[in-house]
Amino acid sequence: VLFDQKGKGLSSEEFTAFLSKQRDFGVKDLAFIIGGAFGLCSSLHKKSNEAISLGKMVWPHFLVRVMVSEQIYRSASIILGNPYHKN
């Protein structure tokens, strides 16, 4: 899964649906790749299954790692029906 400005923007619910779909299809491992300031190599785009954008703004890598981790945690909370995520 690429995180790149050229990817599609997803809501927390849509990201959760994507992760759930991967789980349901038996995907055991997912790699999350964060694009640099100049984007990602076109060969990575060709090899990836999904490209996701965190918006049009540019974020430092250390913040993106935290943001992606938080979204994974939020998705797990949504799947489990925990009250962490508020609509």
Short mmCIF file of C-alpha atoms in Angstrom, two decimals:
data_model
loop_
_atom_site.label_atom_id
_atom_site.label_comp_id
_atom_site.label_asym_id
_atom_site.label_seq_id
_atom_site.Cartn_x
_atom_site.Cartn_y
_atom_site.Cartn_z
CA VAL A 1 0.00 0.00 0.00
CA LEU A 2 1.54 3.27 -1.10
CA PHE A 3 0.95 6.53 0.73
CA ASP A 4 1.41 9.13 -1.96
CA GLN A 5 -0.15 12.47 -2.88
CA LYS A 6 -1.35 10.91 -6.15
CA GLY A 7 -3.31 8.23 -4.30
CA LYS A 8 -7.00 8.37 -3.50
CA GLY A 9 -8.24 10.00 -0.33
CA LEU A 10 -10.14 7.69 1.99
CA SER A 11 -12.24 8.31 5.06
CA SER A 12 -11.53 6.25 8.18
CA GLU A 13 -14.50 4.06 7.31
CA GLU A 14 -13.25 3.54 3.74
CA PHE A 15 -9.74 2.70 5.00
CA THR A 16 -11.31 0.22 7.42
CA ALA A 17 -13.30 -1.35 4.57
CA PHE A 18 -10.08 -1.67 2.55
CA LEU A 19 -8.25 -3.37 5.43
CA SER A 20 -11.24 -5.65 6.11
CA LYS A 21 -11.37 -6.63 2.45
CA GLN A 22 -7.66 -7.54 2.52
CA ARG A 23 -8.26 -9.65 5.65
CA ASP A 24 -11.28 -11.35 4.08
CA PHE A 25 -9.26 -12.22 0.97
CA GLY A 26 -6.67 -13.91 3.17
CA VAL A 27 -3.91 -11.32 2.84
CA LYS A 28 -1.55 -12.05 5.72
CA ASP A 29 1.01 -9.28 5.16
CA LEU A 30 0.62 -5.69 4.03
CA ALA A 31 3.51 -3.31 3.44
CA PHE A 32 2.89 0.40 3.83
CA ILE A 33 5.27 2.57 1.80
CA ILE A 34 5.43 6.30 2.43
CA GLY A 35 6.30 8.48 -0.55
CA GLY A 36 8.99 11.11 -0.37
CA ALA A 37 8.76 14.81 -1.18
CA PHE A 38 9.11 13.99 -4.88
CA GLY A 39 6.67 11.08 -4.84
CA LEU A 40 7.40 7.44 -5.54
CA CYS A 41 9.03 5.64 -8.42
CA SER A 42 6.57 4.68 -11.16
CA SER A 43 7.67 1.03 -10.85
CA LEU A 44 6.37 1.00 -7.25
CA HIS A 45 3.02 2.32 -8.47
CA LYS A 46 2.85 -0.50 -11.01
CA LYS A 47 3.62 -3.16 -8.38
CA SER A 48 1.33 -1.88 -5.64
CA ASN A 49 -2.27 -2.86 -5.07
CA GLU A 50 -3.35 0.47 -3.66
CA ALA A 51 -2.22 4.10 -3.46
CA ILE A 52 -3.71 6.23 -0.70
CA SER A 53 -3.35 9.95 -0.11
CA LEU A 54 -3.41 11.64 3.28
CA GLY A 55 -4.41 14.86 1.55
CA LYS A 56 -2.79 17.41 -0.71
CA MET A 57 -0.49 18.75 1.98
CA VAL A 58 3.05 17.45 2.34
CA TRP A 59 3.79 15.82 5.71
CA PRO A 60 7.16 14.85 7.22
CA HIS A 61 7.81 11.09 7.27
CA PHE A 62 7.81 10.88 11.07
CA LEU A 63 4.32 12.41 11.19
CA VAL A 64 2.99 10.20 8.39
CA ARG A 65 4.19 7.10 10.26
CA VAL A 66 2.20 8.25 13.30
CA MET A 67 -0.85 9.14 11.19
CA VAL A 68 -0.87 5.76 9.41
CA SER A 69 -0.41 3.92 12.72
CA GLU A 70 -3.31 5.86 14.21
CA GLN A 71 -5.54 5.03 11.23
CA ILE A 72 -4.72 1.33 11.57
CA TYR A 73 -5.59 1.53 15.28
CA ARG A 74 -8.79 3.43 14.44
CA SER A 75 -9.71 0.77 11.86
CA ALA A 76 -9.22 -1.99 14.42
CA SER A 77 -11.48 -0.05 16.81
CA ILE A 78 -14.15 0.34 14.13
CA ILE A 79 -14.00 -3.38 13.28
CA LEU A 80 -14.35 -4.30 16.96
CA GLY A 81 -17.17 -1.81 17.50
CA ASN A 82 -15.22 0.09 20.16
CA PRO A 83 -16.27 3.68 20.87
CA TYR A 84 -12.84 5.15 19.97
CA HIS A 85 -14.05 6.22 16.51
CA LYS A 86 -16.79 8.81 16.49
CA ASN A 87 -18.82 9.48 13.34
#
